[in-house]
XYZ file of C-alpha atoms in Angstrom:
313
model
C 181.672 104.517 53.250
C 185.431 105.052 53.306
C 188.607 102.440 53.893
C 188.865 104.259 57.307
C 185.381 103.488 58.091
C 183.821 107.478 57.511
C 180.973 107.326 55.723
C 180.627 109.007 52.648
C 177.030 110.637 51.436
C 176.456 109.659 47.412
C 175.828 114.128 46.345
C 175.437 112.975 42.604
C 171.877 113.762 41.838
C 169.558 114.378 38.896
C 170.754 117.860 37.855
C 167.869 119.129 35.836
C 166.212 122.510 37.017
C 163.016 124.011 36.938
C 162.718 127.890 36.179
C 161.122 130.145 34.294
C 160.485 129.831 30.862
C 163.054 126.706 31.189
C 166.179 130.209 31.066
C 169.539 129.188 32.185
C 169.617 130.069 35.923
C 172.031 132.689 37.503
C 173.167 130.259 40.258
C 174.054 126.358 40.719
C 174.021 123.346 38.039
C 172.765 123.567 34.476
C 173.891 120.367 34.101
C 171.090 119.086 32.919
C 167.567 119.580 31.221
C 165.480 122.928 31.847
C 161.800 122.495 32.388
C 159.453 125.508 32.037
C 157.473 126.617 35.435
C 154.540 125.685 35.046
C 151.968 125.724 38.124
C 149.914 122.236 38.176
C 152.619 120.531 36.163
C 154.805 119.338 38.951
C 154.178 116.918 41.975
C 156.269 117.016 44.848
C 156.656 113.921 46.265
C 158.264 113.661 49.934
C 158.184 111.684 53.591
C 157.605 113.659 56.645
C 160.382 110.820 58.008
C 163.409 112.763 55.704
C 164.894 115.727 56.966
C 166.129 116.749 53.273
C 162.503 116.025 52.124
C 160.897 118.294 54.839
C 162.910 121.334 53.829
C 161.129 121.006 50.749
C 157.897 120.602 52.370
C 158.295 123.837 54.837
C 159.878 126.329 51.695
C 156.772 125.221 49.945
C 154.442 125.892 52.352
C 156.105 129.317 53.643
C 155.923 130.412 50.064
C 152.394 129.536 49.417
C 152.856 126.734 46.808
C 150.253 124.618 48.429
C 148.147 125.265 44.614
C 150.686 125.651 42.375
C 153.051 122.770 42.683
C 151.194 119.124 44.469
C 152.346 116.626 47.101
C 152.243 113.062 47.361
C 153.778 111.699 50.930
C 155.431 108.635 50.827
C 155.194 106.717 54.447
C 158.452 106.760 56.883
C 159.646 103.174 55.763
C 160.876 101.275 52.282
C 163.246 98.618 51.530
C 166.038 98.486 49.588
C 164.426 99.650 46.407
C 162.175 102.314 47.287
C 159.911 105.205 49.146
C 156.373 103.533 48.702
C 152.760 105.604 49.264
C 151.776 103.444 51.916
C 149.802 106.262 53.370
C 147.118 106.332 50.435
C 144.164 104.717 50.162
C 145.225 101.422 48.006
C 148.929 102.345 48.303
C 148.615 103.974 45.503
C 149.863 108.203 45.010
C 145.770 109.321 44.211
C 147.376 111.655 41.062
C 150.442 109.848 39.811
C 149.080 106.142 40.627
C 152.382 104.699 41.645
C 153.048 102.340 44.658
C 156.374 102.868 44.498
C 159.108 106.144 44.041
C 160.793 103.499 41.719
C 158.644 104.238 39.175
C 158.779 107.748 38.293
C 162.626 107.480 38.148
C 162.747 104.434 36.148
C 159.403 106.198 33.564
C 162.064 108.679 32.880
C 164.959 106.210 33.016
C 164.665 102.896 32.752
C 168.104 102.207 33.563
C 168.253 103.925 36.807
C 170.613 102.437 39.296
C 171.116 105.048 41.982
C 169.080 105.662 45.232
C 165.778 106.323 45.025
C 165.663 109.835 46.972
C 163.293 112.193 48.741
C 162.040 115.083 47.610
C 161.762 114.820 44.024
C 159.689 116.482 41.825
C 157.847 114.622 39.284
C 156.116 115.382 35.473
C 152.361 115.099 36.241
C 151.486 113.845 32.375
C 154.380 111.748 31.471
C 155.444 109.929 34.827
C 159.338 110.615 35.340
C 161.308 112.224 37.597
C 162.564 115.107 36.423
C 165.258 116.328 39.847
C 165.798 115.085 42.938
C 168.726 117.450 43.593
C 166.970 118.569 47.187
C 169.329 121.730 47.358
C 168.233 123.246 44.207
C 164.085 122.138 44.818
C 164.157 124.385 47.430
C 166.549 127.535 45.844
C 164.334 127.203 42.916
C 160.793 127.301 44.920
C 162.147 130.788 46.003
C 163.923 131.841 42.759
C 161.923 130.632 39.792
C 158.623 129.738 41.195
C 158.699 133.564 42.749
C 155.265 134.805 40.280
C 153.845 132.829 42.377
C 154.400 133.068 45.596
C 151.774 134.486 48.357
C 151.645 137.698 49.128
C 153.096 138.053 52.340
C 156.336 135.075 51.291
C 159.194 135.598 53.593
C 162.051 136.620 51.704
C 164.032 133.328 52.098
C 167.798 134.634 50.140
C 168.110 138.171 50.711
C 170.276 139.260 48.219
C 172.868 141.309 50.953
C 172.929 138.213 53.005
C 173.455 135.637 50.304
C 177.305 135.562 50.486
C 177.438 135.184 54.588
C 174.574 132.985 54.186
C 175.692 130.030 51.885
C 178.832 130.331 54.095
C 176.449 129.227 57.036
C 174.590 126.628 55.201
C 177.988 125.080 53.343
C 179.257 124.567 57.469
C 175.973 123.461 58.408
C 175.549 121.050 55.967
C 178.982 119.326 56.628
C 179.391 119.479 60.175
C 175.688 118.902 61.685
C 172.824 117.947 58.671
C 175.339 115.639 57.247
C 177.703 115.316 60.109
C 174.768 113.135 62.084
C 174.660 110.791 59.712
C 178.669 110.908 59.832
C 178.184 110.083 63.226
C 175.815 107.097 62.773
C 176.808 105.106 59.933
C 181.030 105.814 60.856
C 182.678 102.006 60.922
C 185.082 102.751 62.865
C 185.796 104.281 66.565
C 188.068 107.059 64.967
C 185.698 108.188 61.766
C 182.906 108.205 64.697
C 184.685 110.066 67.214
C 186.149 112.643 64.765
C 182.305 113.586 63.214
C 181.129 113.509 66.817
C 183.653 116.463 67.867
C 183.107 117.936 64.887
C 179.498 118.229 65.020
C 179.821 119.237 68.396
C 181.792 122.244 67.864
C 179.580 122.882 65.320
C 176.532 123.012 67.626
C 178.538 125.038 70.619
C 179.472 127.507 67.793
C 175.695 127.820 66.070
C 175.018 128.017 70.042
C 176.579 131.267 70.306
C 175.696 132.786 67.124
C 172.049 131.898 68.221
C 172.004 133.468 71.575
C 172.672 137.109 70.039
C 169.914 136.297 67.662
C 166.308 135.121 66.829
C 167.517 133.614 63.349
C 170.904 132.211 61.760
C 170.990 135.184 59.943
C 169.204 137.826 61.879
C 165.535 139.070 62.293
C 163.943 137.251 59.448
C 164.213 133.895 58.829
C 165.714 132.508 55.826
C 166.614 129.507 54.240
C 169.977 128.602 56.350
C 166.884 128.449 59.389
C 164.683 125.484 57.288
C 168.185 123.767 56.694
C 169.204 123.301 60.655
C 165.688 123.098 61.474
C 165.380 119.672 60.090
C 168.330 118.239 61.826
C 167.156 119.957 65.016
C 163.578 118.628 64.889
C 165.206 114.935 65.308
C 167.895 115.649 67.277
C 166.810 114.278 70.809
C 164.435 111.845 69.157
C 167.020 109.828 66.959
C 170.139 111.022 66.402
C 170.850 111.734 70.122
C 170.403 107.916 70.303
C 170.182 106.580 67.110
C 172.972 107.834 65.562
C 175.289 108.075 68.763
C 175.310 112.300 68.944
C 175.285 112.122 73.032
C 177.263 115.162 74.117
C 174.319 116.619 75.202
C 170.563 116.898 73.896
C 169.134 119.803 72.264
C 166.935 120.634 75.035
C 170.458 121.151 77.307
C 171.787 124.382 74.899
C 169.485 126.680 75.959
C 170.098 128.904 72.366
C 169.295 126.473 70.106
C 166.392 124.671 72.188
C 164.809 128.197 72.413
C 165.451 128.885 68.675
C 163.964 125.249 67.415
C 160.650 125.918 69.308
C 160.431 129.548 68.576
C 160.392 127.768 64.604
C 157.832 124.730 65.510
C 156.165 127.343 66.476
C 156.100 129.174 63.693
C 153.273 128.497 60.852
C 154.941 126.247 58.518
C 157.306 124.783 60.439
C 156.020 122.390 63.171
C 152.858 121.600 61.234
C 155.211 119.317 59.172
C 156.940 117.575 61.966
C 155.311 113.880 62.763
C 157.909 112.757 65.062
C 156.290 108.779 65.219
C 156.907 108.977 61.328
C 160.289 109.939 61.974
C 161.318 107.754 65.133
C 159.505 104.799 62.823
C 162.088 105.769 59.885
C 164.998 105.622 61.348
C 165.080 102.910 63.763
C 163.105 100.197 61.442
C 164.901 101.487 57.860
C 168.102 101.311 59.816
C 168.776 98.001 60.509
C 172.113 97.673 60.624
C 172.363 99.635 63.796
C 168.618 98.839 65.112
C 168.187 95.494 64.315
C 165.437 94.833 66.918
C 163.267 97.094 65.014
C 162.422 98.527 68.207
C 161.089 102.580 68.030
C 161.767 104.174 71.841
C 158.899 105.995 73.364
C 159.539 108.647 74.372
C 160.973 111.144 74.124
C 158.103 114.131 75.459
C 157.191 115.804 72.434
C 154.723 118.513 74.000
C 158.100 120.025 75.206
C 158.100 121.759 71.481
C 155.063 123.512 71.977
C 156.698 125.214 75.621
C 157.815 129.248 75.309
C 160.669 130.108 73.846
C 161.119 133.471 74.657
C 162.820 134.057 71.971
C 160.562 137.334 70.789
C 162.949 139.906 71.888
C 166.068 138.987 69.997
């Protein structure tokens, strides 16, 4: 948190990458170690409650990597120490044997003192965390694990759109993905209102963009859509009220709402969304915002299955 009350996200993640033959990648950080692509070696640890982890679940599904990279899911609530595997029998991940994700971090870095975040990729044999750098986890699922994609996997990073797509994703990250948190965790009126204005300016830009095209980059789904979707899926259920992002609801923005439903009804997207877990995470874990821990009963989630009318764009 800055002196002005602005929320500052800690973006210092474990910079290791998993690449084909542990090669140096063409894009992104190489400050950490390079690990080889190896089916069955790694376990993705995620949580359906978390939007950043939700991305990795969706991309893994879209690319057909379910039989290549196993997945463990943490429950929606956690304490200051770590996410836990309380959804599994006995409260332990059946592959790693851990009760807490923290154990994988400490297995590799005994003095690890930063946040224990999801998603994280864990080396099954050693039990140690490999990386928690979520933007590069999904990027590398596409570029480095290509030999293991299903035959009809979507091209999430079209070469001819990459430069524009990265600009779009950069704005979405700062103003929308992180923008809702900048609203919710602001500790001054000025910081909150500045974040609020930036968020809705970006949503208006997206509303205009999506009124003329089915997906963010045109007629096909890309990584940019995955990144925006996980925030939109949580907007009315959490961010509108809990984070005070209340100029309007998602359901009141015709293009964005139709777009969000279009993705929700696409295999690999909506089946990763658990509204109960999402609400429980935010309203129970954020005690400074919601000290009672009461989880709202609404909104009605059946509206996500109503016709979206986007097929013709």
